[in-house]
Short mmCIF file of N, CA and C in Angstrom, two decimals:
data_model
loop_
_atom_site.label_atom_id
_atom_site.label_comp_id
_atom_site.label_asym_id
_atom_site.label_seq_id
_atom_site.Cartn_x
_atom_site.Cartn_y
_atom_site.Cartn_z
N UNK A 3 -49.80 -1.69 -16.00
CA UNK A 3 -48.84 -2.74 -16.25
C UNK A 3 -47.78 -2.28 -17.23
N UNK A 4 -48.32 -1.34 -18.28
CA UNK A 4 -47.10 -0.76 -19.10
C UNK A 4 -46.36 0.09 -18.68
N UNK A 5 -46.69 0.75 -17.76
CA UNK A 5 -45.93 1.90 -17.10
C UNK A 5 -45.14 0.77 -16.64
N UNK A 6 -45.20 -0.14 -15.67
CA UNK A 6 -44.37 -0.86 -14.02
C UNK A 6 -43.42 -1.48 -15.82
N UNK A 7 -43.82 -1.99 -16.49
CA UNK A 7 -42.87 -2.65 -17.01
C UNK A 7 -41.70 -1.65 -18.12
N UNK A 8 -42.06 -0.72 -18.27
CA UNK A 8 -41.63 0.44 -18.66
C UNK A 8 -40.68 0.81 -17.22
N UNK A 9 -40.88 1.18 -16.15
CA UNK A 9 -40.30 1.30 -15.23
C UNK A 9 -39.53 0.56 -14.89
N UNK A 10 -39.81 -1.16 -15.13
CA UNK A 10 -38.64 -1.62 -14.90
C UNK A 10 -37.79 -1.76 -15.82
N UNK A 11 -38.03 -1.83 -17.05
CA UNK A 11 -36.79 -1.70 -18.54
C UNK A 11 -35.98 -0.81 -17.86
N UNK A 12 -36.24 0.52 -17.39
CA UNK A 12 -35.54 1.55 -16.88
C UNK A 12 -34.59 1.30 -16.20
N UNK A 13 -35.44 0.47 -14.74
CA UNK A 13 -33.82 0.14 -13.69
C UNK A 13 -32.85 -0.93 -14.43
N UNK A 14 -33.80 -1.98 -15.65
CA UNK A 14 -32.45 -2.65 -15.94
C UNK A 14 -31.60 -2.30 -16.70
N UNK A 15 -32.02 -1.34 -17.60
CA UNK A 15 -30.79 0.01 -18.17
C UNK A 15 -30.08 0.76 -17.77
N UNK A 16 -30.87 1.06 -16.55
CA UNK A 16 -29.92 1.82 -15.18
C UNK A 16 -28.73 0.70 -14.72
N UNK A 17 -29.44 -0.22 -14.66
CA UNK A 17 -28.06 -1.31 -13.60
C UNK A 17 -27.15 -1.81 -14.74
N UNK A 18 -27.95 -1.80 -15.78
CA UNK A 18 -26.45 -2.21 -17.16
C UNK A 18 -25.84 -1.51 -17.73
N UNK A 19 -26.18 -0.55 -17.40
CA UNK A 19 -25.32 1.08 -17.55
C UNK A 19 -24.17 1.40 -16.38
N UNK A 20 -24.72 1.01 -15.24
CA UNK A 20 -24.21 1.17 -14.35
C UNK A 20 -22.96 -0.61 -14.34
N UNK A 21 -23.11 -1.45 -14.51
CA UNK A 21 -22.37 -2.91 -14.66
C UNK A 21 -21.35 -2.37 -15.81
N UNK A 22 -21.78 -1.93 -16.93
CA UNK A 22 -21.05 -1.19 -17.45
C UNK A 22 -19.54 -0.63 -17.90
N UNK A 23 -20.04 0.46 -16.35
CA UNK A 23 -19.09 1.51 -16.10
C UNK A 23 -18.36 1.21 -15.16
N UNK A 24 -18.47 -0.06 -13.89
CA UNK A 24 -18.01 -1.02 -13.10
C UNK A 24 -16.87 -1.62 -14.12
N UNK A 25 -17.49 -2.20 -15.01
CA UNK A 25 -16.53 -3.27 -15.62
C UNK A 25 -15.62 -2.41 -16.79
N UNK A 26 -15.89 -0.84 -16.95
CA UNK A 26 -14.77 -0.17 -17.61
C UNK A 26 -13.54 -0.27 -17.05
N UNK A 27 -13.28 -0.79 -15.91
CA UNK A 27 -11.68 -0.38 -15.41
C UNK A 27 -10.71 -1.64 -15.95
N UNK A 28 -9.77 -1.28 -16.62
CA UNK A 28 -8.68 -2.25 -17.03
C UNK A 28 -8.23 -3.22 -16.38
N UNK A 29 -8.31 -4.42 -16.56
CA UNK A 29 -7.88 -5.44 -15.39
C UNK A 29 -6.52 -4.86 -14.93
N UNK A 30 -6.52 -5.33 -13.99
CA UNK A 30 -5.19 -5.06 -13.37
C UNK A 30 -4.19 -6.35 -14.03
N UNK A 31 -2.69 -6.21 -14.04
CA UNK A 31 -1.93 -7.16 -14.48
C UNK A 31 -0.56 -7.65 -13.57
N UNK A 32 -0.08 -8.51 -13.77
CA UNK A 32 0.75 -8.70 -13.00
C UNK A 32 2.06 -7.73 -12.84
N UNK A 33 2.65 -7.71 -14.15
CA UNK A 33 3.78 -6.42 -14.20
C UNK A 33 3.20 -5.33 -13.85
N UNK A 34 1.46 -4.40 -13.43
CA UNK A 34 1.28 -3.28 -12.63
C UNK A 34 1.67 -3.69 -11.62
N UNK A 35 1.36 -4.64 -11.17
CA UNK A 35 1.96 -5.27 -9.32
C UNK A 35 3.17 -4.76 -8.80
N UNK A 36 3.74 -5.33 -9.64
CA UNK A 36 5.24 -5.56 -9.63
C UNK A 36 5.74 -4.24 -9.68
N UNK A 37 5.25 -3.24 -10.56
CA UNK A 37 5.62 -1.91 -10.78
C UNK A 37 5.16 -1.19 -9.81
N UNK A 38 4.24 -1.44 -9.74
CA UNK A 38 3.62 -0.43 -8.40
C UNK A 38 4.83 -1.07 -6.77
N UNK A 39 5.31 -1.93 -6.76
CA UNK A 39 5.99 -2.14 -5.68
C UNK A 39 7.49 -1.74 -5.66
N UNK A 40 7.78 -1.59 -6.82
CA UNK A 40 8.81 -1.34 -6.58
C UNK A 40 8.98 0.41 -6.77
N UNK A 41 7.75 0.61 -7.36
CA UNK A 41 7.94 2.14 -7.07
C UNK A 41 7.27 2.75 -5.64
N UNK A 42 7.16 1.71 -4.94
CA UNK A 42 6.85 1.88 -3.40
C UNK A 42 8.03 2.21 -2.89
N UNK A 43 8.93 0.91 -2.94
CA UNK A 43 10.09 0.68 -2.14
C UNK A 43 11.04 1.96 -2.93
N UNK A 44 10.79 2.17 -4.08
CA UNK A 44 11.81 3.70 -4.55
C UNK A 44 11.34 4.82 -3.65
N UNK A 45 9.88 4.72 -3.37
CA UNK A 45 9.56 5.66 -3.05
C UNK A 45 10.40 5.84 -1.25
N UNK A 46 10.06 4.91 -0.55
CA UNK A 46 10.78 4.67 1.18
C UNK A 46 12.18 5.25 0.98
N UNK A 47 13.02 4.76 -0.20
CA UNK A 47 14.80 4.95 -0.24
C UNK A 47 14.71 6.41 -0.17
N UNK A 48 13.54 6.85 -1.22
CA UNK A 48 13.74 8.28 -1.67
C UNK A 48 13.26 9.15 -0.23
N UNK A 49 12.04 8.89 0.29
CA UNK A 49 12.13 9.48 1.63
C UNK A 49 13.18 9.67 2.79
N UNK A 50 14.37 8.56 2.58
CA UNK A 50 15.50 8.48 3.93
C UNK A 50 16.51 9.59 3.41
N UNK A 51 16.31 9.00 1.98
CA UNK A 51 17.32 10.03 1.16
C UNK A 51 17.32 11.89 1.51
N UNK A 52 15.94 12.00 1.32
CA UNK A 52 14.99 13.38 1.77
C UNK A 52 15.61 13.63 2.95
N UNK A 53 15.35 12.59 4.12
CA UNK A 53 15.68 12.79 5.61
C UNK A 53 17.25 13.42 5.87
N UNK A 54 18.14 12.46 5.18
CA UNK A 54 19.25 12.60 5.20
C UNK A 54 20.12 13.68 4.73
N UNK A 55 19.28 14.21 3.37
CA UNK A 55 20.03 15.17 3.08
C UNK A 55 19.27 16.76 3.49
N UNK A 56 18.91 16.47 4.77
CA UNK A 56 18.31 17.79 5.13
C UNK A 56 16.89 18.34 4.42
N UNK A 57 16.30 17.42 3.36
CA UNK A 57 15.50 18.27 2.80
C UNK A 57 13.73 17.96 3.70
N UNK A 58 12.75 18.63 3.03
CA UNK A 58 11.61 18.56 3.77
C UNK A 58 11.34 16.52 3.48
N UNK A 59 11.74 15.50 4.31
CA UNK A 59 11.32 14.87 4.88
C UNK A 59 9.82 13.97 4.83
N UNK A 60 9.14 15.21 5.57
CA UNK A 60 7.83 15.11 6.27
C UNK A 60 6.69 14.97 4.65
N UNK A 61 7.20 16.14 3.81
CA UNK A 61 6.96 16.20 2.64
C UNK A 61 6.95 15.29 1.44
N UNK A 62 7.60 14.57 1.48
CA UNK A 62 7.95 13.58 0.65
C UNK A 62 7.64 12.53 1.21
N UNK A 63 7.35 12.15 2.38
CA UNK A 63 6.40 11.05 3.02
C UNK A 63 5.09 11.36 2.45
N UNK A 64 4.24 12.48 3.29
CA UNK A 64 3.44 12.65 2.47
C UNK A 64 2.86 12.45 1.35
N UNK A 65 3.57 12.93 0.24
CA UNK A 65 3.66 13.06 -1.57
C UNK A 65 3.28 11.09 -1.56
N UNK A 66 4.35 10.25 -0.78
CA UNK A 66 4.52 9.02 -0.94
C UNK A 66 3.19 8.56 -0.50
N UNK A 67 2.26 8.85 0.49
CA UNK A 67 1.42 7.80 1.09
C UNK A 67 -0.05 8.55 -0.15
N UNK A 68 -0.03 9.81 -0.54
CA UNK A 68 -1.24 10.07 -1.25
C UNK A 68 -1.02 9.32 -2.86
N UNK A 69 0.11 8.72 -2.82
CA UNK A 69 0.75 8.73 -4.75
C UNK A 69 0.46 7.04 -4.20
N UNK A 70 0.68 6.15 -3.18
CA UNK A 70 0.58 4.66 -3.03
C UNK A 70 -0.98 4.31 -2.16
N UNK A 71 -1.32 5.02 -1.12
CA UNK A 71 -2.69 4.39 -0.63
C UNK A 71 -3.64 5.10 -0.80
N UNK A 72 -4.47 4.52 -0.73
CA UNK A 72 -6.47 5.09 -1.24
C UNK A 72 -6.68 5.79 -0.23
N UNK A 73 -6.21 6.34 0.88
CA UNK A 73 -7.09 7.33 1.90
C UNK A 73 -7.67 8.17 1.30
N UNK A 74 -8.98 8.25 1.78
CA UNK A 74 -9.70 9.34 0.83
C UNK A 74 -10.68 8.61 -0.03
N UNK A 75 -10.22 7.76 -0.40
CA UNK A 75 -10.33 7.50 -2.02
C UNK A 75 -11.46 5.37 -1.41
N UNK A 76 -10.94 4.63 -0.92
CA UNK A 76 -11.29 3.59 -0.48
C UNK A 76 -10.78 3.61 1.14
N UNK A 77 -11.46 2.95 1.67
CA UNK A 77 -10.63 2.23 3.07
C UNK A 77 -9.29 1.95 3.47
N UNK A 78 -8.50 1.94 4.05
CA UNK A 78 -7.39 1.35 4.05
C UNK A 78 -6.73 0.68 5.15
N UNK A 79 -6.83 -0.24 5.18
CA UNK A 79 -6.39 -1.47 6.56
C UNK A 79 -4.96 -1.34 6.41
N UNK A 80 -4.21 -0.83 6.85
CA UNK A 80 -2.31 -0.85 7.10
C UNK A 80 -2.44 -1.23 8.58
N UNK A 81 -1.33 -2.13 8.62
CA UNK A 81 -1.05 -3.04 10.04
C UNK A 81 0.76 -2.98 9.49
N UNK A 82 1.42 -1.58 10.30
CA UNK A 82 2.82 -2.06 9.49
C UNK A 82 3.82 -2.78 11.01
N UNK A 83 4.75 -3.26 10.34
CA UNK A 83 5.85 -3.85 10.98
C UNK A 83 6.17 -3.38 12.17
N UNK A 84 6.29 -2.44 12.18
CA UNK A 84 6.95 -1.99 13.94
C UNK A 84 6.00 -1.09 14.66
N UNK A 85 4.87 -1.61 14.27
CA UNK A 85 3.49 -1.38 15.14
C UNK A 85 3.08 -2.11 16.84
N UNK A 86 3.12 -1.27 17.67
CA UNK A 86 3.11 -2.61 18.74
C UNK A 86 1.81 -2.01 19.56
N UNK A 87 1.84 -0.42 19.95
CA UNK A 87 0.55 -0.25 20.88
C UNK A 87 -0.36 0.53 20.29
N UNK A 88 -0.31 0.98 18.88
CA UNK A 88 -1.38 1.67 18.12
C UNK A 88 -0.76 0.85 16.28
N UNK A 89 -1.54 -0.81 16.84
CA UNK A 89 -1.13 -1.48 15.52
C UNK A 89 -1.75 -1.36 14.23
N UNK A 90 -2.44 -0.38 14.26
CA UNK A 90 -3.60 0.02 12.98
C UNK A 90 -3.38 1.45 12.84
N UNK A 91 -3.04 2.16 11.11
CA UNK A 91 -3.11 2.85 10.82
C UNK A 91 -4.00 3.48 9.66
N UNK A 92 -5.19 3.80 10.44
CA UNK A 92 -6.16 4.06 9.27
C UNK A 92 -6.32 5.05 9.31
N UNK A 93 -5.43 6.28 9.24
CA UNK A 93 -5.80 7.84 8.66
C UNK A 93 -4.28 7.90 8.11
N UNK A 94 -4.30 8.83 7.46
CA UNK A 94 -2.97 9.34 6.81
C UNK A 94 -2.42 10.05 7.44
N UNK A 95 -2.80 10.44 9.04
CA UNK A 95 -1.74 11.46 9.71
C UNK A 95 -1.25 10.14 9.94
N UNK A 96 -2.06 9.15 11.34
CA UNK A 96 -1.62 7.89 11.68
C UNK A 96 -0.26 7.23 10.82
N UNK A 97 -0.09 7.26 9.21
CA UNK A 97 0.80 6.27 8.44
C UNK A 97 1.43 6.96 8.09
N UNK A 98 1.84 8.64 8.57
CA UNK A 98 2.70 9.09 8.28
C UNK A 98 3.45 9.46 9.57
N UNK A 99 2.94 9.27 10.98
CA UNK A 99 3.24 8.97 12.18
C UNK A 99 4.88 8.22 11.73
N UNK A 100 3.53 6.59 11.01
CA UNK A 100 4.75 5.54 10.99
C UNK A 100 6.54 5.72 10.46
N UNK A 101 5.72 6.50 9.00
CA UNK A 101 6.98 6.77 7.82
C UNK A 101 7.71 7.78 8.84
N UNK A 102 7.55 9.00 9.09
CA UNK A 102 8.59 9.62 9.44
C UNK A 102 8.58 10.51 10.97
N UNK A 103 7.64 9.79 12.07
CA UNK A 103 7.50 10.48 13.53
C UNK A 103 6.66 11.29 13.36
N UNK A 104 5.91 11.02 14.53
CA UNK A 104 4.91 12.27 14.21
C UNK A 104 3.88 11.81 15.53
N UNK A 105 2.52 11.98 15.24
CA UNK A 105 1.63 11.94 16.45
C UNK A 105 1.68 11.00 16.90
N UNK A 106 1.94 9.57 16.79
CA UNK A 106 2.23 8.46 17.99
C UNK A 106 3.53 8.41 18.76
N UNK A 107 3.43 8.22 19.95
CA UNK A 107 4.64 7.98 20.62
C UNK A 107 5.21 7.19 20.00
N UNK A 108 5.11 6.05 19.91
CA UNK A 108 5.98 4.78 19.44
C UNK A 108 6.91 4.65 18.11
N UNK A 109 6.41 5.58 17.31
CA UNK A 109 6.73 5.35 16.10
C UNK A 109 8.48 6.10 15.93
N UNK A 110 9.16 5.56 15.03
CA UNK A 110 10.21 6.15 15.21
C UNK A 110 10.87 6.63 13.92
N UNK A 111 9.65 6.56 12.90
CA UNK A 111 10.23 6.87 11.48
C UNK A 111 10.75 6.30 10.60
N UNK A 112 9.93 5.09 10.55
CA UNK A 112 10.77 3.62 9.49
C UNK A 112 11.61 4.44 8.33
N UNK A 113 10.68 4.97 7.82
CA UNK A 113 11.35 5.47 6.22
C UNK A 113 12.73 5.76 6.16
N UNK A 114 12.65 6.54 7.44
CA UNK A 114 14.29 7.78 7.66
C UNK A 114 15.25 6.85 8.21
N UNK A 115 15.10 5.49 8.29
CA UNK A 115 15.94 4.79 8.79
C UNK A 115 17.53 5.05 8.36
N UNK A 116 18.03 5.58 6.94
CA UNK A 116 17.37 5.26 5.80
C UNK A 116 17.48 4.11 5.07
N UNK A 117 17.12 3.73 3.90
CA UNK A 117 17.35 2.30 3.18
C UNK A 117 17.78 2.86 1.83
N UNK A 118 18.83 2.03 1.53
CA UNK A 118 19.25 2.31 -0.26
C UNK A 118 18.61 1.69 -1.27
N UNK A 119 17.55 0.43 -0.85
CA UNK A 119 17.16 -0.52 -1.87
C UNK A 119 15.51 -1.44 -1.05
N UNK A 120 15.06 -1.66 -1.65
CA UNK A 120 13.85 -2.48 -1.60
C UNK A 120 13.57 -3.13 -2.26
N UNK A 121 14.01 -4.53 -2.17
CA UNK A 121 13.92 -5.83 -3.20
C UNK A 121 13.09 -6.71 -2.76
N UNK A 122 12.20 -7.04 -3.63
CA UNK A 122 10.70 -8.06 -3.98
C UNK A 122 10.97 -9.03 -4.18
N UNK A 123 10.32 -10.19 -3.26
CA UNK A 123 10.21 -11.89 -4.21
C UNK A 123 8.79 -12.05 -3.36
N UNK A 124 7.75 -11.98 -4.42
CA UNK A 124 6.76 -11.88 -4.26
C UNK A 124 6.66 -14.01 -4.18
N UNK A 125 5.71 -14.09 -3.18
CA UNK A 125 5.71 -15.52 -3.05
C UNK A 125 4.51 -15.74 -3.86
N UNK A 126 3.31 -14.58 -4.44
CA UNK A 126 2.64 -15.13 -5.09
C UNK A 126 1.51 -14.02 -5.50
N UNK A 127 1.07 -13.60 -6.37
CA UNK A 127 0.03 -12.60 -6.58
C UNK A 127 -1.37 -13.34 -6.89
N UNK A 128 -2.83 -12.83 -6.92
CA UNK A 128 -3.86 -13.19 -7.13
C UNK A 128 -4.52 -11.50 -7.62
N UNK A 129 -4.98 -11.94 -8.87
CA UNK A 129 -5.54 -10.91 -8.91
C UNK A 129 -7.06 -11.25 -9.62
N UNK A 130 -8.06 -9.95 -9.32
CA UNK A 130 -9.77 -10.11 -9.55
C UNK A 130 -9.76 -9.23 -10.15
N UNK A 131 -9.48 -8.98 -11.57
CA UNK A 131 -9.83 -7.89 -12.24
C UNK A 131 -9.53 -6.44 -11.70
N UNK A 132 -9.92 -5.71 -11.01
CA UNK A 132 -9.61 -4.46 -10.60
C UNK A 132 -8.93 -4.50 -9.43
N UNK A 133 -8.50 -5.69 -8.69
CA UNK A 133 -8.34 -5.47 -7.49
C UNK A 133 -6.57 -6.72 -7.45
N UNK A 134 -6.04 -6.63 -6.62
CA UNK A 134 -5.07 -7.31 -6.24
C UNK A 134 -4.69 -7.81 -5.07
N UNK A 135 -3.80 -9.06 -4.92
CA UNK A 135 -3.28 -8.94 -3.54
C UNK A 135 -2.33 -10.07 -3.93
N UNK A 136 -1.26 -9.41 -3.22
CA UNK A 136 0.15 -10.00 -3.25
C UNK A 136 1.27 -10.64 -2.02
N UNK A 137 1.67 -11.42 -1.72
CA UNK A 137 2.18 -11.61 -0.32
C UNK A 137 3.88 -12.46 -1.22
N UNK A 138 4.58 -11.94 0.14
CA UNK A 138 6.13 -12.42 0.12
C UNK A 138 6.98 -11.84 1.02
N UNK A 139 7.92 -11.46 1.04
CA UNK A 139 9.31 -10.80 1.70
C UNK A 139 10.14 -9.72 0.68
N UNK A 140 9.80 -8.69 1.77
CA UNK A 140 10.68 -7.38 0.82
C UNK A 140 11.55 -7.24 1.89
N UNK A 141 12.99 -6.98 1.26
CA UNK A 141 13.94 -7.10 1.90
C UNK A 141 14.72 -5.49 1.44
N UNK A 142 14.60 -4.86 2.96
CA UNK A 142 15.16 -3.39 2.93
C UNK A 142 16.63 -3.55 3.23
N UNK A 143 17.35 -2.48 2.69
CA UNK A 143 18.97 -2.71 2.41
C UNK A 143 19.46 -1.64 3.58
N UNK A 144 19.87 -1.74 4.46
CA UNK A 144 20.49 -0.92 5.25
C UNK A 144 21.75 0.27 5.35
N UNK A 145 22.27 0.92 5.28
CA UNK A 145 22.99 1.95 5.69
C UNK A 145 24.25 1.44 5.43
N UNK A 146 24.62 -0.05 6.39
CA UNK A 146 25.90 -0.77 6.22
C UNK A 146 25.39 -1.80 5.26
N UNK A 147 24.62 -2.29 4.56
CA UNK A 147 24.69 -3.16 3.23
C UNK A 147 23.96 -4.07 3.89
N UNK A 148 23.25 -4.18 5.27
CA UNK A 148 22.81 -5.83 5.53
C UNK A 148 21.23 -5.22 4.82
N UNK A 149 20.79 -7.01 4.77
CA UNK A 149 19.33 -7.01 4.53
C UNK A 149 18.38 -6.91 6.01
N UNK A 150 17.25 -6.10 5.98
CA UNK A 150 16.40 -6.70 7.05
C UNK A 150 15.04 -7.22 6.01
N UNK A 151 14.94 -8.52 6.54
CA UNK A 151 13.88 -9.34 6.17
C UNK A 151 12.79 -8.97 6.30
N UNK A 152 10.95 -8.95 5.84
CA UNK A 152 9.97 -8.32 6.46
C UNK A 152 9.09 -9.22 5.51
N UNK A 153 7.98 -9.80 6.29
CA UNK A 153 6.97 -10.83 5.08
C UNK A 153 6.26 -9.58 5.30
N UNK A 154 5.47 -9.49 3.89
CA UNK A 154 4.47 -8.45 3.74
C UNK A 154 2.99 -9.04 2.62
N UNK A 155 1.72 -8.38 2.99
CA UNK A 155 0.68 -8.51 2.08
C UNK A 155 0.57 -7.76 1.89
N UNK A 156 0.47 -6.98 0.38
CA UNK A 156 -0.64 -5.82 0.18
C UNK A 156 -1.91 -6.26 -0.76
N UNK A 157 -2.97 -5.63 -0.79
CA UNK A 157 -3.71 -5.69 -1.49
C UNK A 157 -4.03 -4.10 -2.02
N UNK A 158 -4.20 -4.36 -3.47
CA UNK A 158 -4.30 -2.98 -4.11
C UNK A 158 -5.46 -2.82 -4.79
N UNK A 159 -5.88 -2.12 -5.24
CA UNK A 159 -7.20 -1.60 -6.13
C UNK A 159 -6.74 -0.95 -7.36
N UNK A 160 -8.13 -0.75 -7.91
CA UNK A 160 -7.57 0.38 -9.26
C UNK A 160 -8.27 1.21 -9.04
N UNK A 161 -8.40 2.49 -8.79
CA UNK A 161 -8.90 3.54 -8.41
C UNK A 161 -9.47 4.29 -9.97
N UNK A 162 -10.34 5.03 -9.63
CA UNK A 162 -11.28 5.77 -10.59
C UNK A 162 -10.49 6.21 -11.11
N UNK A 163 -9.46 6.84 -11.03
CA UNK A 163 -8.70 7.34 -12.03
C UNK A 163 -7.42 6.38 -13.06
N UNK A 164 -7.75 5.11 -12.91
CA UNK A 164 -6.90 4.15 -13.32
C UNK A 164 -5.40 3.49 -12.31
N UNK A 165 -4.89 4.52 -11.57
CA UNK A 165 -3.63 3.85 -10.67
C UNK A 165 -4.54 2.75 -9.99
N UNK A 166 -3.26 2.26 -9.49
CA UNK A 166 -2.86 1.51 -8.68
C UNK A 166 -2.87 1.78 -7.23
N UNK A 167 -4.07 1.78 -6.35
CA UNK A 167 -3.20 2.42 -4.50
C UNK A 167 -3.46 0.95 -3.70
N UNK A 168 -2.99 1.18 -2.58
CA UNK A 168 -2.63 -0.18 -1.69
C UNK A 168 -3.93 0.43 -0.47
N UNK A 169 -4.93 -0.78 -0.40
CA UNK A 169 -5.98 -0.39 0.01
C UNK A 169 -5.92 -1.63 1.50
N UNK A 170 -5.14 -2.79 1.21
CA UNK A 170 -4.28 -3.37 2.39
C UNK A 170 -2.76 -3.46 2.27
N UNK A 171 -2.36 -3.13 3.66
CA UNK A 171 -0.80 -3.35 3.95
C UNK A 171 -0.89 -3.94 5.22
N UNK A 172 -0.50 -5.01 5.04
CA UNK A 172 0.39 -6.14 6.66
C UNK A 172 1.60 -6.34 6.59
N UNK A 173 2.38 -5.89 7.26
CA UNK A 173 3.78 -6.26 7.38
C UNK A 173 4.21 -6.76 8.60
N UNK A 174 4.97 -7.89 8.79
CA UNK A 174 5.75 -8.02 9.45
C UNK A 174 7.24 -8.44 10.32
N UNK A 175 7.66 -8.86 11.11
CA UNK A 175 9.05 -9.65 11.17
C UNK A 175 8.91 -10.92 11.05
N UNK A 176 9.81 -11.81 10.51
CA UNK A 176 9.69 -13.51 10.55
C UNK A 176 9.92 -14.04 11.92
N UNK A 177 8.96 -14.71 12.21
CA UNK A 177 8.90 -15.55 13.43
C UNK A 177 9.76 -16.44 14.01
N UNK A 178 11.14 -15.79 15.10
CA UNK A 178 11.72 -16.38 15.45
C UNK A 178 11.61 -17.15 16.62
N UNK A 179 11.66 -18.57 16.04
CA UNK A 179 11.42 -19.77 17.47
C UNK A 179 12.47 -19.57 18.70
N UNK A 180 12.14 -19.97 19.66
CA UNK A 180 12.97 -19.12 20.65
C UNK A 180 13.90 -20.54 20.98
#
């Protein structure tokens, strides 16, 4: 009986050791949100920018999807906007398909469109301590100055190493009544 109860002191030192090191990660806050998105949308301008001025492109997509989503690292559910016959991108070749062409037919290289600006009005954030999720309309700035509209959710995490990555992305067009 002293051993089993000895044994169990153990696992509950184990699991409060372990609750712990769970609850070491910094809550997440609203201005990380906010920061982390808009250094998203810097990040898309900066990829067209890449495209445009001849430089490696493909590269700087890249750099962008390992520096914003958890592949690797957590799961990642991305459902982006101009997804129609392979609407799920859950590998990082797949979401870099999206950003700048690549192994899906369909895709045509959102990023390289290019865009000068990516502006946020977040309709509302919720956050659980380590984790986030945010929904609204980010509005990409076009070439000739118009806006294109896009409602978007992400949900983000805090990863072992403290960032911020986007572990959901839904995007899509606003629903025009016909």
């Amino acid at each position: 009986m002293f051993r089993t109860a000895i044994m169990s002191l153990g696992l509950v030192s184990a699991i409060a050791v372990g609750a712990a090191q769970a609850n070491d990660k910094t809550p997440i806050t609203e201005a990380e949100v906010t920061a982390t998105q808009k250094a998203w949308g810097e990040g898309i301008v900066e990829i067209g920018k890449t495209f445009t001025d001849g430089g490696d492109y493909k590269a700087a997509a890249s750099a962008h999807i390992a520096k914003f989503y958890a592949y690797g690292e957590s799961p990642v559910l991305f459902k982006p906007t101009l997804a129609a016959e392979d609407q799920f991108r859950g590998t990082v070749d797949e979401a870099l398909s999206y950003f700048v062409k690549g192994s899906i037919a369909e895709d045509k290289g959102f990023a390289i469109a290019p865009y000068s600006n990516v502006r946020w009005e977040n309709e509302g954030t919720v956050i659980d301590s380590d984790s986030a999720l945010s929904m609204g309309n980010y509005y990409f700035t076009t070439k000739d100055g118009s806006e294109v509209k896009v409602e978007y959710t992400f949900g983000m995490e805090r990863m072992d190493d403290g960032t911020l990555k986007i572990v959901l992305h839904h995007s899509s067009l606003p629903y025009k009544p016909s």
